[in-house]
Tab-separated table of C-alpha atoms and ligand atoms in Angstrom:
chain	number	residue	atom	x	y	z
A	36	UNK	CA	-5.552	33.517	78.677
A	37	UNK	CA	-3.298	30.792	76.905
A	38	UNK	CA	-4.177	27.363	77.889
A	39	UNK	CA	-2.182	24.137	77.009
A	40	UNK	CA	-2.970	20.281	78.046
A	41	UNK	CA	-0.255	17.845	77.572
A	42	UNK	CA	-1.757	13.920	77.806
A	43	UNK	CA	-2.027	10.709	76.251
A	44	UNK	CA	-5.853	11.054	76.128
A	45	UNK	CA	-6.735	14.375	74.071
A	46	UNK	CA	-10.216	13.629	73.276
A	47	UNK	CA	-10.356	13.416	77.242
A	48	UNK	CA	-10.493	17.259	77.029
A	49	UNK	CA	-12.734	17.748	74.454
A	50	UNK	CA	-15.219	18.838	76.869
A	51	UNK	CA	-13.071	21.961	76.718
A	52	UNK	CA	-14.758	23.098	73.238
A	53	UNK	CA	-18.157	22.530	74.775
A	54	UNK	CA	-20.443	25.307	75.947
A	55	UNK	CA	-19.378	27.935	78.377
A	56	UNK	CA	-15.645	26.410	77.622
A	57	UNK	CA	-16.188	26.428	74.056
A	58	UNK	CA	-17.993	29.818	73.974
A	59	UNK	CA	-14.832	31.630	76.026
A	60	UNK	CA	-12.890	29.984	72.996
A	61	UNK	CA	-15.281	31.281	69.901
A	62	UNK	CA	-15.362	34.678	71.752
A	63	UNK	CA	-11.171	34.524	72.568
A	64	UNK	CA	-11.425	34.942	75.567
A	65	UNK	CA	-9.034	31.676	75.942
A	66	UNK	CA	-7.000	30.129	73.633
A	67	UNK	CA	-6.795	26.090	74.550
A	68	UNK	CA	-4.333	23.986	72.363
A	69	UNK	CA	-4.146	19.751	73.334
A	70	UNK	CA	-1.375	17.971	72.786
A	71	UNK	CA	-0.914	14.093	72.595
A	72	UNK	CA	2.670	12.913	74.632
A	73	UNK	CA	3.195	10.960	72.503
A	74	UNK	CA	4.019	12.910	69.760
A	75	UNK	CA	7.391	13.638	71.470
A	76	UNK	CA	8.474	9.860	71.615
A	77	UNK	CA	10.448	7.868	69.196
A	78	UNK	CA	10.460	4.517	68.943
A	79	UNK	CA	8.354	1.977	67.189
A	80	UNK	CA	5.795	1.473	70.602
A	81	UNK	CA	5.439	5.363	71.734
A	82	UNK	CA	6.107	4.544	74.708
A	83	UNK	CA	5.821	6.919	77.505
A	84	UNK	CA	5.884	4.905	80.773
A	85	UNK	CA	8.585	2.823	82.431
A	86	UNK	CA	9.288	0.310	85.501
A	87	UNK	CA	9.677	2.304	88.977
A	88	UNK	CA	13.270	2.363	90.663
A	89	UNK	CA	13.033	0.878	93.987
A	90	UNK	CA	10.284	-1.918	92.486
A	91	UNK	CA	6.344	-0.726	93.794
A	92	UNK	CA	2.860	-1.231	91.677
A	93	UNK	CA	3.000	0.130	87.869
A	94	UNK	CA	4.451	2.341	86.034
A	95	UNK	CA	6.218	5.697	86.131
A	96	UNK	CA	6.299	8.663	83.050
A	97	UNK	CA	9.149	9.176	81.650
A	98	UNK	CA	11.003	12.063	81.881
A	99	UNK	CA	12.634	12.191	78.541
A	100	UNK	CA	9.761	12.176	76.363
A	101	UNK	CA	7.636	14.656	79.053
A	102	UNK	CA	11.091	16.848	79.278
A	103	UNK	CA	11.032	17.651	75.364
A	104	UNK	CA	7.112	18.003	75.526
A	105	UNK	CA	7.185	20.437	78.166
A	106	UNK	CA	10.547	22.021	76.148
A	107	UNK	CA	8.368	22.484	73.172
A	108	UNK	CA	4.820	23.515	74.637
A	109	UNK	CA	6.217	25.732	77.444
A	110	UNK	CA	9.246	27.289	75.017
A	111	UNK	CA	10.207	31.096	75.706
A	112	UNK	CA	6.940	33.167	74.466
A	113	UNK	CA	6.224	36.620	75.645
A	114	UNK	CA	4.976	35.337	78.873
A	115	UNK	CA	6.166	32.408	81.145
A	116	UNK	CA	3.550	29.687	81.490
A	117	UNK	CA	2.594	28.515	85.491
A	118	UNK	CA	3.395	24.651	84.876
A	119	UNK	CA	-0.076	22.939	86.959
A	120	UNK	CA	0.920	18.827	87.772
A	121	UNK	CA	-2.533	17.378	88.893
A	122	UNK	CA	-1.801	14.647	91.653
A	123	UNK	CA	-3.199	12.900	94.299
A	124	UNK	CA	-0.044	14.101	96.642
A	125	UNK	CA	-0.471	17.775	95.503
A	126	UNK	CA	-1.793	20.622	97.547
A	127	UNK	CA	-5.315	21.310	97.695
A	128	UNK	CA	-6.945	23.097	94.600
A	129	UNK	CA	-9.658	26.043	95.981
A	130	UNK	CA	-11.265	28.707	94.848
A	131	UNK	CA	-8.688	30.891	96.180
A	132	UNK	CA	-6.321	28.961	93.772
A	133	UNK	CA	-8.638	29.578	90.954
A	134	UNK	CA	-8.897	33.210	91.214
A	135	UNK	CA	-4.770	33.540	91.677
A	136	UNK	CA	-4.537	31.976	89.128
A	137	UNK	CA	-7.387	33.640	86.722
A	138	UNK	CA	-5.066	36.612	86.953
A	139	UNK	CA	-2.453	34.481	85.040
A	140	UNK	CA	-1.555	35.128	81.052
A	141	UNK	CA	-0.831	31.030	80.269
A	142	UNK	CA	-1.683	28.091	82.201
A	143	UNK	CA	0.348	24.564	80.991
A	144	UNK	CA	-1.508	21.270	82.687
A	145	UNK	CA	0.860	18.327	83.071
A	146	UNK	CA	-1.863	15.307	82.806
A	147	UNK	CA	0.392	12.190	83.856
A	148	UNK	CA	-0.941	8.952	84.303
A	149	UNK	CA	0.078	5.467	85.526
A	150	UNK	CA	1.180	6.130	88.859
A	151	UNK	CA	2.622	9.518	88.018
A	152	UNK	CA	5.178	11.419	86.193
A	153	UNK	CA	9.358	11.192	87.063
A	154	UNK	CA	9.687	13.472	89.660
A	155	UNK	CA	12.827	15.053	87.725
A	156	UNK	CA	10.392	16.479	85.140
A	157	UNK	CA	8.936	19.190	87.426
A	158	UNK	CA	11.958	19.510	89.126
A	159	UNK	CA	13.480	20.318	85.857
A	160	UNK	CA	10.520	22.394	85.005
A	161	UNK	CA	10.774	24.638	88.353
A	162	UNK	CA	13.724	25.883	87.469
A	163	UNK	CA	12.462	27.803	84.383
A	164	UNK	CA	8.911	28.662	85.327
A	165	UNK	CA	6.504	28.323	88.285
A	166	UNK	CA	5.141	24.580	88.862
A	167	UNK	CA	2.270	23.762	90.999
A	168	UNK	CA	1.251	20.027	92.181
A	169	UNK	CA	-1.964	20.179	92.790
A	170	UNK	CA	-4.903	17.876	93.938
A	171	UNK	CA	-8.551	18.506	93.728
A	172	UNK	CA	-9.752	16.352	96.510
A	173	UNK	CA	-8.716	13.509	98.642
A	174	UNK	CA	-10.067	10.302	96.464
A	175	UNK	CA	-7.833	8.695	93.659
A	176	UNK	CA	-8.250	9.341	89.986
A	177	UNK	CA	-6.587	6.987	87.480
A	178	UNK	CA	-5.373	10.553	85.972
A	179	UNK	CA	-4.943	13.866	85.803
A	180	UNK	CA	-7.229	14.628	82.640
A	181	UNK	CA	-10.364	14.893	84.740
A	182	UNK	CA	-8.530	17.068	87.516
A	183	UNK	CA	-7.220	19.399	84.938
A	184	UNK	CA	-11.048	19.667	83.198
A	185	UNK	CA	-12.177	20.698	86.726
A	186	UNK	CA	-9.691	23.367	87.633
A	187	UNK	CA	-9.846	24.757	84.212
A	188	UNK	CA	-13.342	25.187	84.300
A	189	UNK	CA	-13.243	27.111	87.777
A	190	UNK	CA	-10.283	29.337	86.312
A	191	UNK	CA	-12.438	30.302	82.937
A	192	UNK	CA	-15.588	30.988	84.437
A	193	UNK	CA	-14.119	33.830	86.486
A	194	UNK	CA	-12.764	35.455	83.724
A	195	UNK	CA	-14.178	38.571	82.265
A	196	UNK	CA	-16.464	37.795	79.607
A	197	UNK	CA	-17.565	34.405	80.346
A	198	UNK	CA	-20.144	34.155	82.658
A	199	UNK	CA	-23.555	35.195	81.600
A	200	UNK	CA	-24.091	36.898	85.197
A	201	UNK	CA	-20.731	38.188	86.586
A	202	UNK	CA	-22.082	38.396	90.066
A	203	UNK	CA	-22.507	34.351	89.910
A	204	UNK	CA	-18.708	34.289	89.996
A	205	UNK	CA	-18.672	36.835	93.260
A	206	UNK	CA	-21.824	35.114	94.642
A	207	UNK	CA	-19.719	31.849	94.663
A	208	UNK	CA	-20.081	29.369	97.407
A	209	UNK	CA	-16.260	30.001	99.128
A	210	UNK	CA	-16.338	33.485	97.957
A	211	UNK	CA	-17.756	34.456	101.461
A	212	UNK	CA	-16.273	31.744	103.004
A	213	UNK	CA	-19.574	29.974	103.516
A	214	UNK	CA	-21.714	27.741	101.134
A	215	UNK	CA	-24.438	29.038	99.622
A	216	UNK	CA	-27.653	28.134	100.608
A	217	UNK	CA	-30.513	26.390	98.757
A	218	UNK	CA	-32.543	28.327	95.269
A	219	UNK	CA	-35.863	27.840	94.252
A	220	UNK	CA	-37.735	28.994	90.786
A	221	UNK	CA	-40.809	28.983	89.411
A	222	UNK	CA	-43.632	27.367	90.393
A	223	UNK	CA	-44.750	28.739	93.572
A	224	UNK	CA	-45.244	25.274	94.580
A	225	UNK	CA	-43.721	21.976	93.258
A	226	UNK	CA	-45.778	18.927	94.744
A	227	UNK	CA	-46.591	20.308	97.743
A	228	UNK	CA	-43.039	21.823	98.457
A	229	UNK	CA	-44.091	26.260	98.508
A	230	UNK	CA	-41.050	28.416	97.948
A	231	UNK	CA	-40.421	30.128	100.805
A	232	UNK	CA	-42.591	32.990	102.040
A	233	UNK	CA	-40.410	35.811	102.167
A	234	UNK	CA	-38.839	35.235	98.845
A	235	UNK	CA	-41.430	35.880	97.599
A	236	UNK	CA	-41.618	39.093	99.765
A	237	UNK	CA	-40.133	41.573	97.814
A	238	UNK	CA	-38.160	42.385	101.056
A	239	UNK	CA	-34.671	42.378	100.188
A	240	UNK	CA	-33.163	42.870	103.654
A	241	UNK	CA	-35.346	39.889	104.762
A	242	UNK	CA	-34.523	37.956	101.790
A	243	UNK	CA	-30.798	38.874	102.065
A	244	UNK	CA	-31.065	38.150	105.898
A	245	UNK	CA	-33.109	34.691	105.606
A	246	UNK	CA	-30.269	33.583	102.235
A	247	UNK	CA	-26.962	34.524	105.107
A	248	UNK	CA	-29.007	32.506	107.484
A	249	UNK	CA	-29.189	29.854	105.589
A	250	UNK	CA	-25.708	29.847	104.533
A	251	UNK	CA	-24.344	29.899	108.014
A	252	UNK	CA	-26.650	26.940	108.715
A	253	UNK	CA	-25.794	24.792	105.708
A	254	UNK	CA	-21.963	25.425	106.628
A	255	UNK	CA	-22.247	24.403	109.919
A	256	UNK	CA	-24.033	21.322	109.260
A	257	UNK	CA	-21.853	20.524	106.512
A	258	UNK	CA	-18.071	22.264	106.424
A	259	UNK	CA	-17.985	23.157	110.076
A	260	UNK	CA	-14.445	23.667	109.817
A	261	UNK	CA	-14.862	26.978	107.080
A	262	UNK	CA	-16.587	28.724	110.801
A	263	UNK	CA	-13.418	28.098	111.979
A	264	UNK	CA	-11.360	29.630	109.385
A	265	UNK	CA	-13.864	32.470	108.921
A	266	UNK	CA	-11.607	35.918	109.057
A	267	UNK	CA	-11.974	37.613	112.972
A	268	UNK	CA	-14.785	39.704	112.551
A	269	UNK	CA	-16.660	38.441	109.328
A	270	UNK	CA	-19.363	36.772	111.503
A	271	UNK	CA	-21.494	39.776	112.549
A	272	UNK	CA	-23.750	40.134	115.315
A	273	UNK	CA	-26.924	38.972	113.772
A	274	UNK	CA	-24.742	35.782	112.772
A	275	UNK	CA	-24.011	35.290	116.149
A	276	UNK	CA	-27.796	34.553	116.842
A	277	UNK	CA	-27.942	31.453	114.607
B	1565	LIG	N1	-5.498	16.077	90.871
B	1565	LIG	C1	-5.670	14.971	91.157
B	1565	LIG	C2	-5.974	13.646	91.570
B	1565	LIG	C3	-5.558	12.405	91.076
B	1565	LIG	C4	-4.583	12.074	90.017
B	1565	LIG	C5	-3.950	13.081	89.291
B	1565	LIG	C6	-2.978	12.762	88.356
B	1565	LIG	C7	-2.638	11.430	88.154
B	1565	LIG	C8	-1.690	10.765	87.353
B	1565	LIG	C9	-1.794	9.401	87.580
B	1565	LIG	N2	-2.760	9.217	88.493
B	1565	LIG	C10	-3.167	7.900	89.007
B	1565	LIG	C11	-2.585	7.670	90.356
B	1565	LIG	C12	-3.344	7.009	91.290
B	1565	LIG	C13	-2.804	6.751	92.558
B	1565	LIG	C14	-1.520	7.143	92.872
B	1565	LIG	C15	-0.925	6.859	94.235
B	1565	LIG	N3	-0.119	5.672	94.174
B	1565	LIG	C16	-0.945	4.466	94.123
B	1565	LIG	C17	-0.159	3.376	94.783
B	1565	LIG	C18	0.997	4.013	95.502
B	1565	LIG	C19	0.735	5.513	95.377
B	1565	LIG	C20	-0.763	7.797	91.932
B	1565	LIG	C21	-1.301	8.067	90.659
B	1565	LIG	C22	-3.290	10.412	88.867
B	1565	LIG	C23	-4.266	10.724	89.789
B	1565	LIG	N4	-6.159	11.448	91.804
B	1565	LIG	N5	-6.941	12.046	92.731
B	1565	LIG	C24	-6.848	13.379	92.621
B	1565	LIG	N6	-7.508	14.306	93.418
C-alpha cells in the first residue's frame, strides 16, 4: 500500500516512521511519502489560507495551491488513489472503514487546517478519484494531522505482515461487534488483585465462555447502543443469560 500526507506540518507525521509504522515501511509493506503544502505556493509569504466568503471566524485553504498539490501527488499512476479529507463534519471513521479500506492499493490524506479546506478542492477532486470526509470522533481538533495518524495506524496494522499476532487484528474490539473485555499477565497476583480463577484453568471453553461474558457486560455498560446494532442472531442463547 501507497500512502501520501499532504500538510503544512510534516514532522507532525513523523510518528509514521516509528515502530510498527516504521517497521511496515523497512519491511515494504507501505510506502509513506509527506509532503509540505506549501511547496505548491508562490509568492513571497507561502501562503496557503485566505478570508472566508460570507465573513465567519478564521481562515479557509485555498484551493489553488491544494488543487495543484493534489494534481501533483494524486497524478495518473497505475492505480487511482481514495482521496481521505479528515474533518470534524465528516462521516464517522470505524473499523469497518479501516478494513474497506486496507483492501485499497493508495491512500492520499488531505490534512487541512484553519477552519478547513475550500470546499471546491474535493469537489474538484471527486470527479477524478474517490474522496472521503471523514471524522474520527465528535470533539474538535485544530487539524487533520492527528486524525490522519489515527486512521492510518488502524489501516496498517491490518495489513498482512504487520502485526506480530495476526489474530490481534481479528480479535479486535468491533470485530465482533462488542468490546473486548479486560487481560491480565503475569503475576498471579498484583497487590492483592488474583487473576481470575479460571484463566488460569486451562479450560478453554470456560475461559472462552467467562472472556464473551465479559465482553457482553463491558458493552452494555459502556456502548449499549453496539447490542442494538448487533446482526439478528449473533447474540446466542447463552448470551441471552447475561
Ligand atoms: N477528523 C477529524 C477531526 C477534526 C479536524 C480535522 C481536520 C481539520 C482541519 C482544520 N480543523 C480545525 C477545525 C476546527 C473546527 C471547525 C469547525 N468550525 C469552527 C467554527 C465554525 C465551524 C473546523 C475546523 C480540523 C479539525 N476535528 N475533530 C475531528 N474528529
Amino acid at each position: 500500500m501507497r500512502i501520501d500526507v499532504i500538510t503544512i506540518f510534516p514532522d507532525y507525521l513523523n510518528p509514521l516512521r516509528e515502530a510498527l509504522l516504521g517497521k511496515a515501511i523497512e519491511r515494504e509493506r507501505i510506502s509513506v511519502g509527506v509532503h509540505d503544502l506549501r511547496d505548491w505556493t508562490h509568492d513571497v509569504h507561502r501562503a496557503v489560507d485566505d478570508s472566508p466568503y460570507g465573513g465567519g471566524p478564521g481562515m479557509v485553504m485555498k484551493p489553488d495551491v491544494w488543487g495543484e498539490a493534489l494534481d501533483e501527488v494524486c497524478s495518473p499512476q497505475e492505480a487511482t488513489p481514495r482521496l481521505v479529507v479528515p474533518t470534524p463534519a465528516g462521516r464517522p471513521f470505524d473499523q469497518k472503514t479501516a478494513v474497506r479500506w486496507s483492501k485499497d492499493p493508495w491512500l492520499v490524506f488531505a490534512c487541512g487546517r484553519y477552519e478547513g479546506i475550500d470546499q471546491r478542492v474535493i469537489d474538484d477532486a471527486a470527479a477524478r478519484m474517490p474522496v472521503e470526509e471523514v471524522s474520527i470522533g465528535d470533539y474538535v481538533l485544530v487539524g487533520g494531522e492527528v486524525a490522519a495518524l489515527t486512521m492510518i495506524e488502524a489501516v496498517v496494522r491490518l495489513l498482512p505482515g504487520v502485526l506480530g499476532n495476526p489474530l490481534s487484528a481479528e480479535q479486535d474490539s468491533f470485530s465482533d461487534g462488542l468490546l473486548e473485555g479486560p487481560c491480565y499477565t503475569r503475576p498471579e497476583v498484583w497487590r492483592g488483585r488474583p487473576v481470575p480463577d479460571v484463566l488460569r484453568s486451562g479450560n478453554h471453553a470456560a475461559i472462552d465462555r467467562w472472556r464473551r461474558d465479559q465482553a457482553l457486560e463491558r458493552t452494555f455498560h459502556r456502548r449499549p447502543e453496539l447490542l442494538a446494532a448487533l446482526p439478528e442472531g449473533d447474540l446466542d442463547k447463552a448470551d441471552r443469560k447475561q
